[in-house]
Tab-separated table of C-alpha atoms and ligand atoms in Angstrom:
chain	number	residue	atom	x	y	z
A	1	UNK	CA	-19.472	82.547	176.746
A	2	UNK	CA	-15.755	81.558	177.324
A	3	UNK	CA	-14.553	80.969	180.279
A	4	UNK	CA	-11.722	81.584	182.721
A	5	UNK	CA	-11.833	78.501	184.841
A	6	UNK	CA	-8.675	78.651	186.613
A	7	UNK	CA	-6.876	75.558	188.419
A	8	UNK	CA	-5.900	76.832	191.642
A	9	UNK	CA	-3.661	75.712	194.454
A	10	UNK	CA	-4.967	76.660	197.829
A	11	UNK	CA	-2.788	74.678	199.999
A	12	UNK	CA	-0.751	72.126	199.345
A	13	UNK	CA	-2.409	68.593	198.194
A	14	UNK	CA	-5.255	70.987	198.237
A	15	UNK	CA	-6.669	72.436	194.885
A	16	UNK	CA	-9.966	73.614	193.193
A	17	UNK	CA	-11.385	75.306	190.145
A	18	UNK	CA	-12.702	78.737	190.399
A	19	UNK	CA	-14.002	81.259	187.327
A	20	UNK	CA	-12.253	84.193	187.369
A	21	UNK	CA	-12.539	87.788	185.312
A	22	UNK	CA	-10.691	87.227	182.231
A	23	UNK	CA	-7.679	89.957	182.255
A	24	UNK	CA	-7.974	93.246	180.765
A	25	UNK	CA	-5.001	94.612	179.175
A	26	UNK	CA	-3.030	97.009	180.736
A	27	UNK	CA	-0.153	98.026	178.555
A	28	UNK	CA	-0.460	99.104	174.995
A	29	UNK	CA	2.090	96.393	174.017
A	30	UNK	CA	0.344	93.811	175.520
A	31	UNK	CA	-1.678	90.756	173.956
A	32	UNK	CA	-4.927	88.738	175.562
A	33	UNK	CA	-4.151	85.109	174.863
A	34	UNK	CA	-6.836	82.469	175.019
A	35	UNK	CA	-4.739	79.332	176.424
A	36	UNK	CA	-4.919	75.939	174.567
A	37	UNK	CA	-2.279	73.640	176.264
A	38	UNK	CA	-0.502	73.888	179.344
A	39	UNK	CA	2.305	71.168	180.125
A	40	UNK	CA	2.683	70.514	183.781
A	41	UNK	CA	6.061	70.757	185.041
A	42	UNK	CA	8.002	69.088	187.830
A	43	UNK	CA	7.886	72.414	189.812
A	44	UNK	CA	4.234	72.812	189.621
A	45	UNK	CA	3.818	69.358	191.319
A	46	UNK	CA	6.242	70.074	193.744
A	47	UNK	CA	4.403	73.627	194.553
A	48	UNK	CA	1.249	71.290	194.910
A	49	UNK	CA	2.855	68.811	197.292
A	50	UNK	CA	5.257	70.880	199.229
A	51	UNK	CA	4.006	74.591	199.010
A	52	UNK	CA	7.016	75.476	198.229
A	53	UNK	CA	10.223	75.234	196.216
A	54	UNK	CA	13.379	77.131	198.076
A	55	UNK	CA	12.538	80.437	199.219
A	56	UNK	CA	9.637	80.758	196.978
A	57	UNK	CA	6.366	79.792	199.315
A	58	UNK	CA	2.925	79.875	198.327
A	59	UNK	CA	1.202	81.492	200.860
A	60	UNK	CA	-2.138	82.601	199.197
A	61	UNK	CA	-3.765	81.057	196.418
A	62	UNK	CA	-2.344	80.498	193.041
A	63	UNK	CA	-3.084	79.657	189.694
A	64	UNK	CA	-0.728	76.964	188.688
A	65	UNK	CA	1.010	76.592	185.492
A	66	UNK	CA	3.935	77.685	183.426
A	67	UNK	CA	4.215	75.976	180.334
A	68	UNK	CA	1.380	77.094	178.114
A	69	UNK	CA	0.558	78.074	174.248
A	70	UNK	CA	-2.564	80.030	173.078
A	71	UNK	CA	-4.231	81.834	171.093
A	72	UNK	CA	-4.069	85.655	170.585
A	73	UNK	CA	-7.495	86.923	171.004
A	74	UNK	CA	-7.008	90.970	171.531
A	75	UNK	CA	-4.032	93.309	171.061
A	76	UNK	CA	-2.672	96.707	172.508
A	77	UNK	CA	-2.660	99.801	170.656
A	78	UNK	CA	0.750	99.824	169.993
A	79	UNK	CA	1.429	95.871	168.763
A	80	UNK	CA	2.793	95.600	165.798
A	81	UNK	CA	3.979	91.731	165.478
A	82	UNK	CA	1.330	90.129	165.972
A	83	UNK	CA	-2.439	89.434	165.356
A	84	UNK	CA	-5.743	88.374	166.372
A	85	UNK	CA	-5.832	84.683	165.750
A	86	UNK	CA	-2.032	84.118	165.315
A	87	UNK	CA	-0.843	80.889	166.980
A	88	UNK	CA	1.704	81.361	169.837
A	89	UNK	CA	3.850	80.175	172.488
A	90	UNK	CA	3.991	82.165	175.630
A	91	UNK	CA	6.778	82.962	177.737
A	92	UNK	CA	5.967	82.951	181.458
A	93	UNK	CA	8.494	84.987	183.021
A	94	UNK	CA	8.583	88.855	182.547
A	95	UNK	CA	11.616	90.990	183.799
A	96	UNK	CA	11.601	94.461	184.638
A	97	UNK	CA	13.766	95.588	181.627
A	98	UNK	CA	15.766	98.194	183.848
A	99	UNK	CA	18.459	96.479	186.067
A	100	UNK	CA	21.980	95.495	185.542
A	101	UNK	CA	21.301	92.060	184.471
A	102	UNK	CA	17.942	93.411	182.381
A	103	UNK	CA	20.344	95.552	180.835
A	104	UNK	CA	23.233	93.331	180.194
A	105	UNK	CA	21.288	90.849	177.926
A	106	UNK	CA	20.726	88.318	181.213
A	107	UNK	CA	16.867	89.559	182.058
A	108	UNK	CA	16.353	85.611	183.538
A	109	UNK	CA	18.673	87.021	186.132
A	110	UNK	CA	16.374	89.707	187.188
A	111	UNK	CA	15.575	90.030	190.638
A	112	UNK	CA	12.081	91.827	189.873
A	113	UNK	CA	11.018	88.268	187.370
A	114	UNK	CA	7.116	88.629	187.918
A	115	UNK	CA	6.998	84.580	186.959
A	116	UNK	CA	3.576	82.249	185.991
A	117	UNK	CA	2.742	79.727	189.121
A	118	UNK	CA	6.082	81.059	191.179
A	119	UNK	CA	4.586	82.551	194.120
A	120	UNK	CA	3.333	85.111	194.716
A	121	UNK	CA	2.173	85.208	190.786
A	122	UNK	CA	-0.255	83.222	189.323
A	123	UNK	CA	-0.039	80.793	186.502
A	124	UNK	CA	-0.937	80.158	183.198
A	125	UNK	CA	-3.606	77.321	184.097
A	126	UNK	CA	-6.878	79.478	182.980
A	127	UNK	CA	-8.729	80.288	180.204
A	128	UNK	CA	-7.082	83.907	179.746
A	129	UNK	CA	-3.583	85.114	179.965
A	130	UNK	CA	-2.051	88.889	179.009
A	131	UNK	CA	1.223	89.308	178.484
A	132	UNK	CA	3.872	91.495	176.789
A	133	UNK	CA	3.835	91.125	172.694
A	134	UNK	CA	7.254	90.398	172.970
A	135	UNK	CA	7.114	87.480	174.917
A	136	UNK	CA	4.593	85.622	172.799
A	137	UNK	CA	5.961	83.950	170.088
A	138	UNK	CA	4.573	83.151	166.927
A	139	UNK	CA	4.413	79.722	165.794
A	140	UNK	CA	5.306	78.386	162.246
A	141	UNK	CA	2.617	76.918	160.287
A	142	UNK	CA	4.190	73.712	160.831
A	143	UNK	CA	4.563	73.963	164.510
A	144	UNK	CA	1.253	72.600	166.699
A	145	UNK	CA	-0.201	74.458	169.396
A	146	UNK	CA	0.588	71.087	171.453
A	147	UNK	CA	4.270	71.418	170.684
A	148	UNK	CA	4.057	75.034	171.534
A	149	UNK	CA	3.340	74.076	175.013
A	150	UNK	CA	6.530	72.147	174.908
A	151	UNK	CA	9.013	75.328	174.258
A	152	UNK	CA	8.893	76.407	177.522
A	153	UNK	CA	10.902	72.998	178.915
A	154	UNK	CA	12.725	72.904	176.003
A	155	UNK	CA	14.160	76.856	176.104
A	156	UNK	CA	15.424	75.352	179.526
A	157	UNK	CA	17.012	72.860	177.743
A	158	UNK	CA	18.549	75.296	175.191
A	159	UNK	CA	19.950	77.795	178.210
A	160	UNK	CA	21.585	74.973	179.538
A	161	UNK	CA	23.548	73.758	176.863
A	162	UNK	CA	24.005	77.167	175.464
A	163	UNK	CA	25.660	77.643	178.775
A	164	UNK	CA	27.415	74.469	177.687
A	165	UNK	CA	29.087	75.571	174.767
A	166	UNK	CA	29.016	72.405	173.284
A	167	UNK	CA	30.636	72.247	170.075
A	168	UNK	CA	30.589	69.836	167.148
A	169	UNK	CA	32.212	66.354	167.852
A	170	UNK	CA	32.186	66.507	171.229
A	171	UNK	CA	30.609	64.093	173.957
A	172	UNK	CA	27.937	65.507	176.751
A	173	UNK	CA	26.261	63.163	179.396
A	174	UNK	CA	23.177	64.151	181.005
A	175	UNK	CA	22.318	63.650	184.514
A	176	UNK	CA	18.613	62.667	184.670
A	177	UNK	CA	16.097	61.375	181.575
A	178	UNK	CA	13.190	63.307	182.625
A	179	UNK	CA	11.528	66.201	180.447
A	180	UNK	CA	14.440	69.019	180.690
A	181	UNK	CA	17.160	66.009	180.840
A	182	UNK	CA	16.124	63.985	177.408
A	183	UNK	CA	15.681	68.057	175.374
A	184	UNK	CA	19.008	68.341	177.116
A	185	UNK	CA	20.060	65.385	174.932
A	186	UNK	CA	17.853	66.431	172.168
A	187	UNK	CA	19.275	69.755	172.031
A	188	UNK	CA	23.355	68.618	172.510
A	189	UNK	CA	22.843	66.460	169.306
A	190	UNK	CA	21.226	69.664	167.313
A	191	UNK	CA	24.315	71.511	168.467
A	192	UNK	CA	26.434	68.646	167.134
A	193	UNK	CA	27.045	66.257	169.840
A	194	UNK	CA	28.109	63.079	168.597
A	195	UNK	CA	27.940	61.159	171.963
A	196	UNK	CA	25.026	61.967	174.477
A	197	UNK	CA	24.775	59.475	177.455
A	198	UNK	CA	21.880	59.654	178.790
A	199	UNK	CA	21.969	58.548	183.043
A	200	UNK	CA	19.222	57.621	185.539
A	201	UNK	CA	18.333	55.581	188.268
A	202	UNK	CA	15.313	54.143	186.458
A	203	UNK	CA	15.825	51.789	183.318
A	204	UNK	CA	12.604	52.768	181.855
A	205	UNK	CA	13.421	56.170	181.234
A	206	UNK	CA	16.753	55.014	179.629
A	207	UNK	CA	15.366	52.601	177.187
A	208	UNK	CA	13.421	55.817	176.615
A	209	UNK	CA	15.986	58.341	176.213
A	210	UNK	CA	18.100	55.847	173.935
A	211	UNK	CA	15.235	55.839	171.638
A	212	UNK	CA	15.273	59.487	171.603
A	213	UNK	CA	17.930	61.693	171.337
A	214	UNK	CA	20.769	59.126	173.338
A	215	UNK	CA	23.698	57.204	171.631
A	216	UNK	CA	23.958	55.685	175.365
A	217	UNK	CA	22.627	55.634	178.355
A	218	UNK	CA	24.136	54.220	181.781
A	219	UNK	CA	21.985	53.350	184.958
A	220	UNK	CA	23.053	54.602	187.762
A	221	UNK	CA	23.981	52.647	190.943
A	222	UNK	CA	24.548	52.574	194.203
A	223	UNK	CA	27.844	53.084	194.745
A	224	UNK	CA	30.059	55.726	195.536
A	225	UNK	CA	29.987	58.680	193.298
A	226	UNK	CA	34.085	58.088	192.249
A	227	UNK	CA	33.307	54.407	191.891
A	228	UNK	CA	29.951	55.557	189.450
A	229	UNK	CA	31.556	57.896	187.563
A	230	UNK	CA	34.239	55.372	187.050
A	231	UNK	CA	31.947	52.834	185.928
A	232	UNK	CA	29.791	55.522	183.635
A	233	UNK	CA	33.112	56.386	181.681
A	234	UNK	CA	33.800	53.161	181.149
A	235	UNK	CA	30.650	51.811	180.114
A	236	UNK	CA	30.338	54.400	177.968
A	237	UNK	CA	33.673	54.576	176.542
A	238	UNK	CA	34.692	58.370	177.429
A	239	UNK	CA	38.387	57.652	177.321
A	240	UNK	CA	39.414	60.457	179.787
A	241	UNK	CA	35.732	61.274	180.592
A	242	UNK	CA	33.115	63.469	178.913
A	243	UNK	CA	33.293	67.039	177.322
A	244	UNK	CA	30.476	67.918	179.023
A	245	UNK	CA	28.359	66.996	181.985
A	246	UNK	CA	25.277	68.896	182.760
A	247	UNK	CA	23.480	67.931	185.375
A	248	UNK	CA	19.354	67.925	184.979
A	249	UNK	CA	18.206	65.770	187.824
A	250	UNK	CA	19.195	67.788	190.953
A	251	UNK	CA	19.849	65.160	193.068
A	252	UNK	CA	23.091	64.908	195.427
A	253	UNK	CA	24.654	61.752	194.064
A	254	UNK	CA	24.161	62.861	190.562
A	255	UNK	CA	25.615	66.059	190.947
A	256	UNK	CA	29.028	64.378	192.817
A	257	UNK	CA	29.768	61.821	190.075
A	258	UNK	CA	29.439	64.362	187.319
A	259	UNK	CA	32.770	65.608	188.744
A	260	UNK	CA	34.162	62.537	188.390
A	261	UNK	CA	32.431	61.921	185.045
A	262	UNK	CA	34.087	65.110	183.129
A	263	UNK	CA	37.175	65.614	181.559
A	264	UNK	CA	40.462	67.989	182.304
A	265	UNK	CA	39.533	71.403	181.571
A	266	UNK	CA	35.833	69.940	180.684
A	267	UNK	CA	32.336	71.646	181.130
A	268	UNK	CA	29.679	70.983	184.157
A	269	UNK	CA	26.541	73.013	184.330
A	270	UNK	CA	23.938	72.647	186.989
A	271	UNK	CA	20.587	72.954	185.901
A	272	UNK	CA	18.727	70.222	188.150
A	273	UNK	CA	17.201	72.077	191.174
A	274	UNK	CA	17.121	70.159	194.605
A	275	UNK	CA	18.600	70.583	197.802
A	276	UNK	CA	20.025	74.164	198.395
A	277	UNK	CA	23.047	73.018	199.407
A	278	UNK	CA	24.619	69.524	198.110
A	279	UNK	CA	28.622	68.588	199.106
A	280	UNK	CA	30.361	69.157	195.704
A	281	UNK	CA	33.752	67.251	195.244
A	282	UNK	CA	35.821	70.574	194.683
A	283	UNK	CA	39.467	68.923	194.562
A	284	UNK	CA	37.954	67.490	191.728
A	285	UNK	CA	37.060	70.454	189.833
A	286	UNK	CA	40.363	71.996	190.921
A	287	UNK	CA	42.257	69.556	189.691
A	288	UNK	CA	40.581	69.354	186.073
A	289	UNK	CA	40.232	72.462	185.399
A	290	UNK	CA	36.855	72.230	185.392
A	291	UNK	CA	34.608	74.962	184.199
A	292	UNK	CA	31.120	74.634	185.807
A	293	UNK	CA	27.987	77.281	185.207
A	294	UNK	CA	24.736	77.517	186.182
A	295	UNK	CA	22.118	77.700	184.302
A	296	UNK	CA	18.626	79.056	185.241
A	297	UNK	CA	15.481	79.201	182.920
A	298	UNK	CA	16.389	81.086	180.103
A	299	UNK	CA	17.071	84.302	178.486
A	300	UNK	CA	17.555	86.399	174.736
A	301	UNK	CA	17.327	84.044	172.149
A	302	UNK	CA	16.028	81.117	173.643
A	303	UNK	CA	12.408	80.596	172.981
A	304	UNK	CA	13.243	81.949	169.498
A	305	UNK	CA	16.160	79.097	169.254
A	306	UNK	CA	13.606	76.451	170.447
A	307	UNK	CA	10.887	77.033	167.707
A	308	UNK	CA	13.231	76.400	165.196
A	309	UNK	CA	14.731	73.491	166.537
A	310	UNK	CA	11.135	71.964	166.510
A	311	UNK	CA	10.153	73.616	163.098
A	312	UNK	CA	13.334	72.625	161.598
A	313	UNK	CA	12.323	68.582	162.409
A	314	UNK	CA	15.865	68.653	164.541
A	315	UNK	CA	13.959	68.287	168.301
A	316	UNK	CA	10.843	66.463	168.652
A	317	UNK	CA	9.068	67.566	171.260
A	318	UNK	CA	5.770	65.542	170.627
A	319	UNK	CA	7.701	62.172	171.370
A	320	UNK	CA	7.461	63.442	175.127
A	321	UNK	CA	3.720	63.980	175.390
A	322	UNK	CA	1.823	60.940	176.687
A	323	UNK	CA	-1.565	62.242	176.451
A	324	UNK	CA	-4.095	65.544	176.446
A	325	UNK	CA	-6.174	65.573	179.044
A	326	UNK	CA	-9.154	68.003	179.405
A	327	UNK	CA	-9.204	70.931	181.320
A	328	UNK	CA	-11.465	69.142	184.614
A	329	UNK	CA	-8.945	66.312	185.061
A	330	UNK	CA	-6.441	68.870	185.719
A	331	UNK	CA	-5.913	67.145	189.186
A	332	UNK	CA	-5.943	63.828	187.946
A	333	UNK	CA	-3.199	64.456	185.614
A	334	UNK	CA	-1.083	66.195	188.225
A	335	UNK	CA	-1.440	62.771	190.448
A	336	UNK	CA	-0.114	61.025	187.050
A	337	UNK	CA	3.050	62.859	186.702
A	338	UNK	CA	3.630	62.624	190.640
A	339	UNK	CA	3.309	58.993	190.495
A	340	UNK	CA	6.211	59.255	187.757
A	341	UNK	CA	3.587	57.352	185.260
A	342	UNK	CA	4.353	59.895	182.232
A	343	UNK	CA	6.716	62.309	180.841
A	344	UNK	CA	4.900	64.722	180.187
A	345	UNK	CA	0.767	65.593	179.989
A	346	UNK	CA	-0.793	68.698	178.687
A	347	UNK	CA	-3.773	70.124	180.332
A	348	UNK	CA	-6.088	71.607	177.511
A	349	UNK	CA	-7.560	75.482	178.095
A	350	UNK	CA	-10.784	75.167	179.575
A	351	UNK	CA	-12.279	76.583	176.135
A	352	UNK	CA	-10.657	73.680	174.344
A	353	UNK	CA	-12.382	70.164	173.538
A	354	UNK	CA	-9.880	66.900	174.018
A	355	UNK	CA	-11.261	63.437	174.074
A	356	UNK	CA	-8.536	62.965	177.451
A	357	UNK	CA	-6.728	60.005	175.801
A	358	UNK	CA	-3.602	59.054	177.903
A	359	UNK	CA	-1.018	56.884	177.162
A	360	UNK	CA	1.153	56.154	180.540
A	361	UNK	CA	3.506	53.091	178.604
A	362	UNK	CA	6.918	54.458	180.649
A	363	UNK	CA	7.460	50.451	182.553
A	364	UNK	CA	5.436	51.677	186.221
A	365	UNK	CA	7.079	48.749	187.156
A	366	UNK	CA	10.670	50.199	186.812
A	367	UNK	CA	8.962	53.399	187.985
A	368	UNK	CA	7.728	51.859	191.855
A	369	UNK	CA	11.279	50.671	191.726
A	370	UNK	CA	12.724	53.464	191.262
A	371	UNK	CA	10.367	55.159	193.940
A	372	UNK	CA	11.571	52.780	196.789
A	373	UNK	CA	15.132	53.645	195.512
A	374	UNK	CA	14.363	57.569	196.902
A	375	UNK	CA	14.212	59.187	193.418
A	376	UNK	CA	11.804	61.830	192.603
A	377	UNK	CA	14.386	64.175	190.982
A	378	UNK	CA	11.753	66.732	191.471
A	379	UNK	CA	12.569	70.368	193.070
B	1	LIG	N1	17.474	75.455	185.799
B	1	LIG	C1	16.220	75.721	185.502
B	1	LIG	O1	15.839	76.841	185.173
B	1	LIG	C2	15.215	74.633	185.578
B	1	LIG	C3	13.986	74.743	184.922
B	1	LIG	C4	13.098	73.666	184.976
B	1	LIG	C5	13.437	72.543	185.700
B	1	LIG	N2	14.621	72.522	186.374
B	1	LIG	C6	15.066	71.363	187.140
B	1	LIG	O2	15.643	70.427	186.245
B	1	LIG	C7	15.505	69.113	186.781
B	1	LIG	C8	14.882	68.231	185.732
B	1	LIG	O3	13.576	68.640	185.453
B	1	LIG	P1	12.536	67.541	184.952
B	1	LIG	O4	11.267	68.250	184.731
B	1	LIG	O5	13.137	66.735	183.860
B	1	LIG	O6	12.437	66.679	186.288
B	1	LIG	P2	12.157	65.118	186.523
B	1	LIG	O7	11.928	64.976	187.968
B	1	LIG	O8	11.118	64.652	185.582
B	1	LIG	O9	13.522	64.412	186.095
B	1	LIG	C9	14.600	64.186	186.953
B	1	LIG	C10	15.195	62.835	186.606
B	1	LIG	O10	16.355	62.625	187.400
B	1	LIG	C11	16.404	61.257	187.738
B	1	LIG	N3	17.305	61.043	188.887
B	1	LIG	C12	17.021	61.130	190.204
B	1	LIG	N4	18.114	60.820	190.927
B	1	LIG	C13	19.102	60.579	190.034
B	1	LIG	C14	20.466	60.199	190.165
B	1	LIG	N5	21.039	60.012	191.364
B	1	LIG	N6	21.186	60.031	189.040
B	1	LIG	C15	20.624	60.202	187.819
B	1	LIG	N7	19.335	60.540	187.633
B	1	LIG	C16	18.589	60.722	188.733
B	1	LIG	C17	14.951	60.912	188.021
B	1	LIG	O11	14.701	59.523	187.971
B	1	LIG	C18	14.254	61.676	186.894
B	1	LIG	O12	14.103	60.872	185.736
B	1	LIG	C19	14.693	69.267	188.057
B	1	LIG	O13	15.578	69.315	189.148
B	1	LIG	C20	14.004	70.616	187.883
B	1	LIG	O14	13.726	71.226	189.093
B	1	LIG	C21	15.515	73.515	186.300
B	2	LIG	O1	11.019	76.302	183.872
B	2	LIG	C1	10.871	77.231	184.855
B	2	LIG	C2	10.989	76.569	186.191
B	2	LIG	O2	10.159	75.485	186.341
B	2	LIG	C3	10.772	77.566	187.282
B	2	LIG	O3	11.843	78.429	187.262
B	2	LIG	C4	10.640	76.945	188.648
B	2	LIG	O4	11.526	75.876	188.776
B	2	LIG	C5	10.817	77.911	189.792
B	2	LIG	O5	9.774	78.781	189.795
């Protein structure tokens, strides 16, 4: 009998597994989808620690769990893309398809999101999940269900530097080398980046990021953020500063150099989420011409745009994973990403068999350092 053990987060630092009914499907469009991986995601752990992230509190129990693939095991009446048994990656978030920004192409932007593992809604970590047809996504042939667990991070990382527009030639630094930060990089070379400095406060996660998608990286110090972004352009040789600067760490000093770190009439886009409110240095964007965006989840195209990044060998997404852990160390594996030993571990479905092999090789020692420093970049 399969099951729908569920990994639920009661309170925070307070979690348990409980079997629930497996969904029936309510719309003729939908899909039942048996879930294989789920990656865990900086928000989940900070829903697990804090209870909250913003103005979204958990205040009754919830599933945790975003970043899932699976397997479709029943369709609506009225699907016509896909199949029992076809291989897919699931998008968490579903709009309500009627409001202005529904309506004007930007349905991330809709107020009504019923969102996986954002409260009040549960998440994706269970054995069973419906959802709309149209927000499953069929995988190629040569696309893993593992890596499928990895589009949701990396359609983040496509919004953002969509909202970018970076261009062929031109040079983008990145603000933080964790998950979203390094596809950030990943993605800005796929769009034709030919420079993509990579910037933390740990050196482990730069020697990391230069051997993945970063031409060079620059640790960041303490120092004032005019004096860092000073140092970051010229260590990196920017000339008259970067193209583009996206931010993907969401933390205060980060955000402030970045002004400093772009060019006249450059690009900044926020996607790092952290404090609510952060001092910005506005002369500074005044004075350059600056265009800055925001950039949150992601919207029409992305997931789409994603797959065939990974199919097309131009973003590897498995380089990230660190290990596969089954689905009753769920907890344990949580405590692994909080402690900042991993980039990123999938949790398999609680129908799936994994032998729980983990490979935590990011330096911990750079890591503990980096934790006395203040960092957790987290939400
Ligand atoms: N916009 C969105 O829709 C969206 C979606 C998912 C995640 N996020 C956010 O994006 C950010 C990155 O996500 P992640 O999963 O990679 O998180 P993460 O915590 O793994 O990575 C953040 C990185 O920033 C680094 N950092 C901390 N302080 C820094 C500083 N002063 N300068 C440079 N780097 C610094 C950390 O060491 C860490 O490596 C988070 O803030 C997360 O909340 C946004
Ligand atoms: O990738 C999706 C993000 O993790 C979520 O939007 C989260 O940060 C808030 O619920």
């Amino acid at each position: 009998m399969a099951s729908n053990l569920s990994f639920i987060l009661n309170k925070p630092n307070d979690v348990s597994f409980e079997e629930r009914p497996v969904p029936k499907l309510q719309h003729a469009h939908d899909v039942l989808v048996a879930i294989n991986y789920t990656g865990i995601c900086g928000s989940d752990v900070h829903y697990w620690q804090h209870g909250a992230i913003g103005h979204f509190v958990v205040k009754d129990p919830m599933v945790l769990g975003h970043e899932s693939a699976g397997t479709v095991v029943e369709v609506g009446s009225a699907v016509k893309t896909l199949r029992k048994g076809d291989r897919i990656a699931l998008e968490p978030g579903y709009p309500c398809r009627r409001c202005a920004p529904c309506l004007s192409g930007h349905y991330n932007l809709c107020p009504d999101m019923v969102f996986a593992a954002t409260p009040p809604y549960h998440g994706t970590l269970t054995g069973f999940w419906t959802a709309p047809s149209d927000f499953c996504y069929k995988l190629p042939d040569n696309v893993s269900l593992q890596e499928g667990a990895l589009i949701e991070p990396l359609a983040v990382a496509v919004h953002i530097v969509k909202q970018a527009r970076v261009q062929p030639g031109q040079s983008v630094v990145v603000m933080g080398a964790g998950p979203v930060g390094l596809l950030c990089g990943a993605v800005a070379r796929a769009f034709g980046a030919t420079k993509v400095v990579a910037v933390d406060i740990v050196q482990g996660k730069l020697d990391f990021a230069r051997g993945y998608a970063a031409t060079h990286t620059y640790l960041s110090q303490r120092v004032s953020a005019e004096e860092n972004g000073r140092r970051l352009v010229a260590e990196a040789d920017l000339g008259g500063g970067a193209d583009v600067v996206i931010d993907a760490s969401g933390a205060g000093p980060s955000i402030q150099a970045s002004l400093h770190v772009v060019r006249m009439g450059g690009t900044y886009v926020q996607g790092g989420m952290g404090k609510a409110d952060i001092s910005f240095p506005i002369m500074a964007l005044c004075l350059k011409e600056v265009t800055a965006r925001g950039s949150f989840r992601y919207g029409s195209g992305d997931y789409k745009l994603a797959i065939e990044l990974v199919a097309a060998g131009k973003v590897d997404v498995k380089a990230l994973v660190n290990g596969v852990v089954p689905f009753k160390d769920a907890e344990e594996a949580f405590k692994k990403v909080k402690e900042g030993q991993v980039i990123k571990i999938l949790i398999a479905g609680p129908n799936e068999k994994v032998d729980g092999a983990m490979d935590t090789s990011v330096d911990e020692k750079k890591l503990k350092e980096a934790k006395a420093a203040g960092s957790t970049g987290c939400c």
